[in-house]
Coordinates of C-alpha atoms and ligand atoms in Angstrom, one line a residue:
M1 CA 0.0 -0.1 0.0
A2 CA 1.3 3.7 -0.8
S3 CA 1.4 5.8 2.2
I4 CA 0.9 9.4 1.1
F5 CA 1.6 12.7 3.0
V6 CA 1.8 16.2 2.2
F7 CA 4.5 18.7 2.9
D8 CA 3.7 22.2 1.5
E9 CA 2.1 22.0 -1.8
E10 CA 3.8 18.6 -2.5
A11 CA 2.9 15.5 -1.9
S12 CA 5.2 12.6 -0.7
V13 CA 4.4 8.8 -1.7
S14 CA 6.1 5.8 -0.7
F15 CA 5.7 2.8 -2.9
P16 CA 7.4 0.3 -0.3
G17 CA 5.9 -2.5 -2.3
E18 CA 7.0 -1.2 -5.8
A19 CA 10.0 0.4 -5.3
T20 CA 11.7 -1.4 -2.4
V21 CA 14.5 0.7 -0.5
V22 CA 17.8 -0.5 -1.7
E23 CA 20.7 -0.5 0.7
E24 CA 23.8 1.0 -0.7
E25 CA 26.5 -0.9 -1.1
D26 CA 28.9 1.8 -1.9
E27 CA 32.8 0.8 -1.8
C28 CA 33.8 4.1 -1.6
D29 CA 31.3 5.6 0.6
E30 CA 30.3 5.9 4.3
L31 CA 26.5 5.2 4.3
D32 CA 23.9 7.4 5.5
E33 CA 20.9 6.5 6.8
A34 CA 18.3 5.4 4.6
F35 CA 15.5 7.6 3.4
T36 CA 12.3 5.9 2.1
N37 CA 9.8 8.6 1.1
L38 CA 9.3 9.2 -2.4
K39 CA 8.7 13.0 -2.8
V40 CA 7.1 14.5 -6.1
D41 CA 5.0 17.5 -7.2
H42 CA 1.5 16.7 -6.7
K43 CA 0.8 17.9 -10.1
T44 CA 2.6 14.6 -11.5
L45 CA 0.5 12.2 -9.6
I46 CA -2.6 13.9 -11.7
G47 CA -2.3 13.7 -15.1
S48 CA 0.6 15.6 -16.0
H49 CA 1.9 13.1 -18.5
Q50 CA -0.8 13.1 -20.9
E51 CA 0.7 13.7 -24.2
S52 CA -1.5 16.8 -24.8
G53 CA -2.1 19.8 -23.1
P54 CA 0.4 22.0 -20.8
R55 CA 3.0 20.0 -18.8
S56 CA 4.1 20.9 -15.3
R57 CA 7.7 20.9 -13.8
R58 CA 8.6 17.5 -12.6
R59 CA 10.3 17.2 -9.0
S60 CA 13.2 14.9 -8.6
S61 CA 12.2 11.8 -6.5
V62 CA 14.2 10.2 -4.2
Y63 CA 13.2 6.8 -2.7
S64 CA 16.8 6.0 -1.0
R65 CA 19.9 7.4 0.8
F66 CA 22.3 10.1 0.0
S67 CA 25.8 9.9 0.7
V68 CA 27.7 12.7 1.4
N69 CA 31.3 12.3 0.2
T70 CA 34.3 14.4 0.0
P71 CA 35.5 14.4 -3.3
S72 CA 38.9 12.9 -3.6
S73 CA 40.4 16.2 -5.3
V74 CA 39.2 19.8 -5.1
P75 CA 41.0 21.0 -8.6
R76 CA 39.6 24.3 -9.1
H77 CA 38.3 26.1 -6.1
L78 CA 39.9 26.8 -2.8
S79 CA 38.0 25.1 0.0
I80 CA 37.0 27.9 2.6
P81 CA 36.5 26.7 6.1
A82 CA 32.9 26.9 7.3
D83 CA 31.9 30.4 7.9
Y84 CA 35.6 31.3 7.1
A85 CA 36.3 30.1 10.7
E86 CA 35.6 26.5 11.5
E87 CA 38.6 24.9 10.0
G88 CA 41.3 27.2 10.7
P89 CA 42.2 30.6 9.1
T90 CA 43.0 30.9 5.5
E91 CA 46.0 32.4 4.7
S92 CA 45.4 33.1 1.0
V93 CA 45.5 37.0 0.4
E94 CA 43.7 36.3 -3.0
V95 CA 40.9 34.5 -1.0
K96 CA 40.5 37.0 1.8
A97 CA 40.1 39.7 -1.1
H98 CA 36.8 38.0 -2.1
L99 CA 35.2 36.2 1.1
R100 CA 31.5 37.1 1.2
T101 CA 28.7 36.7 3.6
I102 CA 25.3 36.5 2.5
H103 CA 25.1 40.4 3.4
D104 CA 27.0 40.9 0.3
F105 CA 24.3 39.7 -2.4
E106 CA 21.4 41.9 -2.8
P107 CA 18.4 39.6 -3.9
I108 CA 16.9 41.2 -7.1
K109 CA 14.3 38.6 -8.1
V110 CA 13.0 35.2 -7.4
L111 CA 13.5 32.8 -10.4
G112 CA 12.3 29.8 -9.4
Q113 CA 11.0 27.1 -6.8
G114 CA 13.1 24.0 -5.9
A115 CA 12.1 20.9 -4.0
Y116 CA 13.5 22.3 -1.0
G117 CA 13.7 26.2 -1.3
K118 CA 13.7 29.0 -3.5
V119 CA 16.1 30.2 -6.2
Y120 CA 16.9 34.1 -6.3
L121 CA 18.6 36.4 -8.9
V122 CA 21.2 38.2 -6.6
Q123 CA 23.6 40.8 -7.0
D124 CA 27.1 40.8 -5.7
R125 CA 27.1 44.6 -3.8
H126 CA 30.8 45.4 -4.1
T127 CA 31.2 44.1 -7.9
K128 CA 27.6 44.3 -9.4
K129 CA 28.0 40.8 -10.7
L130 CA 25.1 38.6 -10.9
F131 CA 24.4 35.0 -9.6
A132 CA 21.5 32.7 -8.8
Q133 CA 21.5 32.1 -5.2
K134 CA 19.6 28.9 -4.3
Q135 CA 18.5 29.0 -0.7
I136 CA 17.9 25.6 1.6
R137 CA 16.2 26.2 4.9
K138 CA 18.3 24.5 7.5
P139 CA 16.2 22.3 9.8
A140 CA 15.6 23.5 13.4
V141 CA 16.2 21.0 16.2
H142 CA 12.1 20.7 16.9
M143 CA 11.8 20.2 12.8
I144 CA 14.3 17.4 12.9
E145 CA 12.2 15.8 15.8
E146 CA 8.9 16.3 13.9
R147 CA 9.8 16.2 10.2
G148 CA 13.2 14.5 10.3
D149 CA 13.0 12.7 7.2
V150 CA 11.9 15.6 5.0
Y151 CA 14.4 18.2 6.3
E152 CA 17.4 15.6 6.7
K153 CA 16.7 14.9 3.0
S154 CA 17.2 18.7 2.1
V155 CA 20.4 19.0 3.9
K156 CA 21.9 16.2 2.8
R157 CA 20.9 16.6 -0.7
T158 CA 22.4 20.1 -0.2
L159 CA 25.6 19.0 1.0
S160 CA 25.9 16.8 -1.5
E161 CA 25.2 19.4 -4.3
K162 CA 27.9 21.6 -2.7
Q163 CA 30.9 18.9 -2.7
I164 CA 29.8 17.6 -6.3
L165 CA 30.0 21.0 -7.6
S166 CA 32.8 22.3 -5.6
S167 CA 34.8 19.2 -7.1
I168 CA 34.1 19.8 -11.1
T169 CA 36.6 21.2 -13.1
H170 CA 35.2 23.9 -15.3
H171 CA 33.2 22.7 -18.1
S172 CA 31.1 25.2 -20.0
N173 CA 28.1 22.7 -20.2
V174 CA 28.0 22.3 -16.4
V175 CA 26.4 25.1 -14.0
K176 CA 29.7 26.7 -11.8
L177 CA 29.6 27.3 -8.0
F178 CA 31.1 30.2 -7.0
Y179 CA 30.3 30.3 -3.2
A180 CA 28.5 28.2 -0.7
L181 CA 27.8 30.3 2.2
Q182 CA 25.5 29.3 5.4
D183 CA 23.8 31.6 8.1
Y184 CA 21.8 31.0 11.2
D185 CA 18.7 29.0 9.4
K186 CA 19.6 28.8 5.7
F187 CA 22.1 27.3 2.9
Y188 CA 23.0 29.3 0.3
L189 CA 24.5 28.2 -3.2
I190 CA 25.7 31.2 -5.2
L191 CA 25.7 29.7 -8.7
E192 CA 26.5 31.1 -12.1
Y193 CA 23.2 32.7 -13.3
L194 CA 21.7 31.2 -16.3
P195 CA 19.8 34.3 -18.0
G196 CA 18.3 32.0 -20.5
G197 CA 16.2 30.1 -18.2
E198 CA 14.8 26.2 -18.6
L199 CA 14.8 24.3 -21.7
F200 CA 11.6 22.9 -20.3
R201 CA 10.3 26.5 -20.5
H202 CA 11.2 26.9 -24.1
L203 CA 10.2 23.3 -25.0
T204 CA 6.9 24.3 -23.8
H205 CA 6.4 27.9 -25.1
N206 CA 6.5 29.5 -28.3
N207 CA 6.9 26.4 -30.4
S208 CA 5.3 26.2 -33.7
L209 CA 5.8 22.3 -33.6
G210 CA 3.7 22.2 -30.3
N211 CA 5.9 20.8 -27.1
A212 CA 8.5 19.6 -29.5
F213 CA 11.6 20.6 -31.1
K214 CA 13.1 20.2 -34.5
E215 CA 15.4 17.6 -35.0
D216 CA 18.5 19.4 -35.6
H217 CA 17.8 21.6 -32.6
V218 CA 17.4 18.1 -30.7
A219 CA 20.7 16.8 -31.8
F220 CA 22.3 20.4 -30.8
Y221 CA 21.0 20.4 -27.3
A222 CA 21.6 16.6 -26.9
A223 CA 25.3 17.2 -27.7
Q224 CA 25.8 19.5 -25.4
M225 CA 23.8 17.1 -22.6
A226 CA 26.3 14.6 -23.7
L227 CA 29.4 16.8 -23.8
G228 CA 28.7 18.0 -19.8
M229 CA 27.7 14.5 -18.8
K230 CA 30.7 12.7 -20.2
H231 CA 32.6 15.4 -18.4
L232 CA 31.1 14.1 -15.0
H233 CA 31.6 10.8 -16.0
D234 CA 35.2 11.4 -16.5
I235 CA 35.6 12.9 -13.1
G236 CA 33.6 9.8 -11.5
V237 CA 30.2 11.8 -11.0
V238 CA 26.8 10.0 -12.1
Y239 CA 24.3 12.9 -12.6
R240 CA 21.2 10.8 -12.0
D241 CA 18.8 13.6 -12.8
L242 CA 18.8 14.3 -16.7
K243 CA 15.4 16.1 -17.4
P244 CA 14.5 19.4 -19.6
E245 CA 13.8 21.1 -16.2
N246 CA 17.5 20.9 -15.0
C247 CA 18.9 22.1 -18.2
L248 CA 19.1 26.1 -18.5
L249 CA 20.3 28.3 -21.2
N250 CA 22.9 30.7 -20.8
S251 CA 23.0 34.3 -22.3
E252 CA 24.0 32.7 -25.8
G253 CA 21.6 29.8 -25.7
H254 CA 24.1 27.3 -24.7
L255 CA 22.9 24.6 -22.6
V256 CA 24.3 24.2 -18.8
L257 CA 23.5 21.2 -16.7
T258 CA 22.1 22.3 -13.1
D259 CA 20.9 20.8 -9.9
F260 CA 23.1 18.4 -8.5
G261 CA 21.3 17.3 -5.3
L262 CA 21.0 13.8 -6.8
S263 CA 24.5 13.0 -8.2
K264 CA 26.6 10.8 -6.9
D265 CA 30.7 10.8 -6.7
I266 CA 31.5 6.9 -7.4
G267 CA 35.0 7.5 -8.6
G268 CA 35.9 4.8 -11.0
H269 CA 33.9 1.9 -9.3
E270 CA 31.1 0.4 -11.8
N271 CA 27.5 -0.4 -10.6
V272 CA 28.0 0.8 -7.3
C273 CA 24.8 3.1 -7.1
A274 CA 21.8 1.5 -5.7
S275 CA 19.5 4.3 -4.4
I276 CA 16.3 4.4 -6.7
I277 CA 16.7 8.0 -7.4
G278 CA 15.8 10.6 -10.1
T279 CA 12.8 11.8 -12.0
P280 CA 10.4 8.9 -12.5
E281 CA 10.0 9.4 -16.5
Y282 CA 13.6 9.5 -17.1
M283 CA 14.9 7.1 -14.6
G284 CA 16.5 4.0 -16.3
P285 CA 14.9 0.0 -15.7
E286 CA 17.7 -0.7 -13.9
V287 CA 17.3 2.0 -11.3
L288 CA 13.7 1.6 -10.8
K289 CA 14.3 -2.2 -10.4
G290 CA 16.8 -1.7 -7.3
E291 CA 19.4 -3.1 -9.1
K292 CA 23.0 -1.7 -8.7
Y293 CA 23.7 0.7 -11.6
D294 CA 26.3 3.3 -12.7
Y295 CA 27.0 6.0 -15.5
Q296 CA 25.2 4.2 -18.1
A297 CA 21.5 4.9 -16.0
D298 CA 22.3 8.6 -17.2
W299 CA 22.8 7.3 -20.9
W300 CA 19.3 6.3 -20.5
S301 CA 18.2 9.3 -19.3
L302 CA 19.5 11.2 -22.5
G303 CA 17.5 8.8 -24.8
C304 CA 14.4 10.0 -22.7
V305 CA 15.2 13.3 -23.0
I306 CA 16.1 13.0 -26.6
F307 CA 12.6 11.3 -27.4
D308 CA 10.9 13.9 -25.3
M309 CA 12.4 16.9 -27.0
M310 CA 11.1 15.6 -30.5
A311 CA 7.7 14.2 -29.4
G312 CA 6.9 16.5 -26.6
H313 CA 6.6 13.8 -24.2
P314 CA 8.9 11.4 -22.7
P315 CA 8.7 7.7 -24.0
F316 CA 7.2 6.1 -20.9
T317 CA 4.1 8.1 -19.4
G318 CA 1.5 7.3 -17.1
N319 CA -1.0 8.9 -14.4
S320 CA 1.1 7.5 -11.6
H321 CA 4.7 6.9 -10.8
K322 CA 3.5 3.0 -10.8
S323 CA 2.4 3.0 -14.1
I324 CA 5.2 4.7 -15.4
Q325 CA 7.7 2.4 -13.8
S326 CA 5.9 -0.6 -14.7
K327 CA 5.9 0.7 -18.6
I328 CA 9.7 1.5 -18.1
I329 CA 10.5 -1.6 -16.8
K330 CA 8.1 -4.0 -18.9
Q331 CA 6.8 -2.3 -22.0
K332 CA 8.4 -2.2 -25.1
L333 CA 10.0 0.9 -26.8
Q334 CA 7.5 2.7 -29.4
L335 CA 9.2 5.3 -31.6
P336 CA 7.1 7.5 -33.4
F337 CA 6.7 6.9 -37.4
Y338 CA 7.9 10.4 -37.9
F339 CA 11.1 10.1 -36.1
S340 CA 14.1 10.1 -38.7
V341 CA 15.9 6.7 -39.3
D342 CA 18.9 8.3 -37.3
A343 CA 16.9 9.1 -34.6
K344 CA 15.0 5.8 -34.3
D345 CA 18.9 4.2 -34.2
I346 CA 20.4 6.1 -31.5
L347 CA 17.1 6.0 -29.4
S348 CA 17.1 2.4 -29.7
K349 CA 20.8 2.1 -28.7
L350 CA 20.3 4.5 -25.9
L351 CA 17.2 3.0 -24.7
N352 CA 17.9 -0.4 -24.4
K353 CA 16.3 -1.6 -21.1
N354 CA 19.6 -3.7 -20.6
P355 CA 22.5 -1.4 -19.4
A356 CA 25.2 -4.2 -20.7
K357 CA 23.7 -4.0 -24.2
R358 CA 22.8 -0.1 -24.1
F359 CA 25.0 2.3 -26.0
Q360 CA 28.3 2.2 -24.2
V361 CA 28.7 6.1 -24.6
D362 CA 31.4 6.6 -22.3
E363 CA 33.7 3.7 -23.8
K364 CA 32.7 4.6 -27.4
W365 CA 32.6 8.4 -27.1
D366 CA 34.2 8.7 -30.8
A367 CA 31.5 6.4 -32.2
F368 CA 28.7 8.2 -30.4
K369 CA 30.0 11.6 -31.7
K370 CA 30.0 10.4 -35.3
H371 CA 26.6 8.7 -35.0
R372 CA 24.5 10.1 -37.8
F373 CA 21.8 11.8 -35.5
F374 CA 24.7 14.5 -34.7
R375 CA 25.8 14.6 -38.5
K376 CA 25.6 18.3 -38.3
I377 CA 27.2 18.9 -35.3
D378 CA 30.6 20.3 -35.4
W379 CA 31.9 18.6 -32.2
S380 CA 35.3 21.0 -31.6
L381 CA 33.4 24.2 -32.2
L382 CA 30.6 22.9 -29.7
E383 CA 33.0 21.9 -27.1
K384 CA 34.8 25.6 -27.4
Q385 CA 31.3 27.3 -27.5
S386 CA 33.0 29.1 -30.8
D387 CA 31.3 32.3 -31.2
S388 CA 30.7 31.2 -34.7
L389 CA 28.2 28.8 -33.5
Q390 CA 24.6 29.6 -34.0
T391 CA 22.4 28.1 -31.2
P392 CA 18.9 27.2 -31.8
I393 CA 17.6 29.4 -29.2
K394 CA 19.3 32.7 -28.5
P395 CA 17.2 33.9 -25.4
V396 CA 15.8 37.3 -25.6
I397 CA 17.9 39.5 -22.5
T398 CA 17.0 43.1 -22.6
D399 CA 18.4 43.5 -19.2
P400 CA 19.8 40.2 -17.2
K401 CA 18.3 41.7 -14.2
L402 CA 14.8 41.5 -15.5
A403 CA 15.3 37.7 -15.7
E404 CA 12.7 37.5 -18.6
N405 CA 13.0 34.4 -19.3
F406 CA 11.9 33.0 -16.2
S407 CA 8.5 32.2 -15.1
P408 CA 6.2 35.4 -14.2
E409 CA 5.0 33.1 -11.4
F410 CA 8.3 33.6 -9.5
T411 CA 9.8 36.6 -11.2
S412 CA 6.4 38.6 -10.3
L413 CA 7.0 38.2 -6.6
K414 CA 8.1 41.0 -4.5
V415 CA 11.6 40.1 -3.5
S416 CA 11.3 41.6 0.0
S417 CA 8.1 39.9 1.0
M418 CA 10.2 36.8 0.1
L419 CA 12.9 37.4 2.7
P420 CA 10.9 37.5 5.9
G421 CA 13.3 37.9 8.8
A422 CA 16.0 39.0 6.4
E423 CA 17.8 41.0 9.3
I424 CA 17.6 37.8 11.6
I425 CA 18.7 35.3 8.9
N426 CA 21.8 37.2 7.7
I427 CA 23.5 37.3 10.9
P428 CA 26.4 35.2 10.3
S429 CA 26.9 32.1 12.2
S430 CA 29.9 32.9 13.7
T431 CA 28.4 36.0 15.4
H432 CA 25.0 34.2 16.0
P433 CA 25.8 30.6 17.5
Q434 CA 23.7 27.8 16.4
P435 CA 22.7 24.8 18.3
E436 CA 25.6 22.9 18.9
E437 CA 24.2 20.0 16.8
D438 CA 23.9 22.1 13.6
Q439 CA 27.2 23.2 14.1
V440 CA 29.0 19.8 14.0
K441 CA 26.5 18.7 11.2
F442 CA 27.0 21.6 8.8
K443 CA 31.0 22.3 9.5
G444 CA 33.0 22.8 6.3
F445 CA 30.0 23.7 4.2
S446 CA 31.2 27.8 3.6
Y447 CA 33.4 27.9 0.2
A448 CA 34.4 30.2 -2.3
A449 CA 36.2 29.7 -5.7
S450 CA 39.3 31.7 -6.7
S451 CA 38.7 35.1 -7.1
S452 CA 40.5 34.6 -10.6
Y453 CA 38.0 32.0 -11.6
I454 CA 34.9 34.4 -10.3
D455 CA 36.6 37.2 -12.6
R456 CA 37.2 34.5 -15.5
F457 CA 33.6 32.9 -15.6
C458 CA 31.4 35.6 -14.3
Ligands
ATP501 N1 22.0 28.8 -12.1 C1 20.6 29.3 -12.2 N2 20.2 30.3 -13.1 C2 19.1 30.8 -13.1 N3 18.0 30.1 -12.5 C3 18.1 29.2 -12.0 C4 19.7 28.4 -11.6 N4 19.3 27.4 -10.8 C5 18.0 27.2 -10.7 N5 17.5 28.2 -11.0 C6 16.1 28.4 -11.1 O1 15.5 28.0 -9.9 C7 14.8 26.6 -10.4 C8 14.7 25.9 -9.4 O2 16.3 25.2 -9.2 P1 16.6 23.5 -8.8 O3 16.0 23.1 -10.2 O4 18.1 23.9 -8.7 O5 16.0 23.5 -7.4 P2 15.7 21.9 -6.9 O6 15.0 22.0 -5.6 O7 17.0 21.1 -7.1 O8 14.5 21.5 -7.8 P3 14.2 19.9 -7.8 O9 12.8 20.0 -7.4 O10 13.7 19.7 -9.1 O11 15.1 19.1 -7.7 C9 15.0 25.9 -11.8 O12 14.2 25.3 -12.0 C10 15.6 27.5 -12.3 O13 14.5 27.9 -12.8

């Protein structure tokens, strides 16, 4: 029997019978406690998967546990002690010159709402640079007691996202993390601002093909997704949440992967993930079955997103997670007659239910790039994001501060009204001691990229 409970505007559902919580037997990581509740947008439970009509944004789902590992290397960023104090002073002059607290970022607009908090457009008061600031409320002690599962998840997801992002070497198709800050009751990830908005929004708006893109355009975005994911895989990270909602466009219209809350650093190990985690429509059969899996699950998701961009809906849809899950595991893939031969070929290879027989994109990267589906892609120009490259959508940006490519549902919100008690939450934790438990739990969170990195990429 599925159990249902409500949290904010979202429903949380667990399907113990259908998607058993799986213990992760990770050789590299220390394990955390299991999380068993599947958290989904309530709209996805009631008919957002129909093939026509408006689509609603799909939330990521978590059946199982997170691991919060320290990545083996931190190549491009300087790790900053929590609130610049907890792990001892940093001597670097460069670091001190650009240390920031949350006071240094002026909120401009609300850009969106994630499962665990809002995302704001903010401006550095000193440099006037724009950033996206993802806020996640910390659990108060009484909340941990009352709603421990939900709040623990948000914390672990945030810590994981910060650790993964801070370990990723620069890649144009992966969002950049510039700062990770915390105060008395929130975490803040200060990210590269992507003013082109969600690919999902462009897929569902102003599109003469309904909810679909032209095949050439699909190949362009698929190639950029693949470049981003190949980079992640090369450094040992499984992304685990590829979907149009997590693909944002920069000012030039190049695609950037965001939202690393479900990603996992598995190093060079194979088949070590076991958490049933992701967004149902894009999750591989091996993930849903509770089998051990690895990078191959991401290439299944790419197949789903390619299908989605071409058809206007993912390959396996249904009115409940149970029905989607069952179709992904059992139903034969049906490719619409109007897909080209090349699209059908690459999709049948990516959407092979057997991960061992699926297109081994990481191993056969050259063959993947040479597939006829990508025949119009100049991969070297794409990798360089050369100015001579025309992007399918050039986002309209009259003023980046207007956030025109984001939903008015969020951008029309008054920022001041979104920050109740700002004067309290902005007190740095060093001057406003947190409960002892929190201090231990969140030690080492605060972080800043090097100023040269920020200057170069922001
Ligand atoms: N770097 C960014 N630049 C611009 N907008 C962003 C950025 N990151 C996030 N957003 C906006 O905020 C929204 C929510 O962010 P995000 O998906 O990271 O939250 P989440 O809690 O992880 O979401 P989910 O519930 O899908 O897991 C995005 O859909 C997007 O509209």
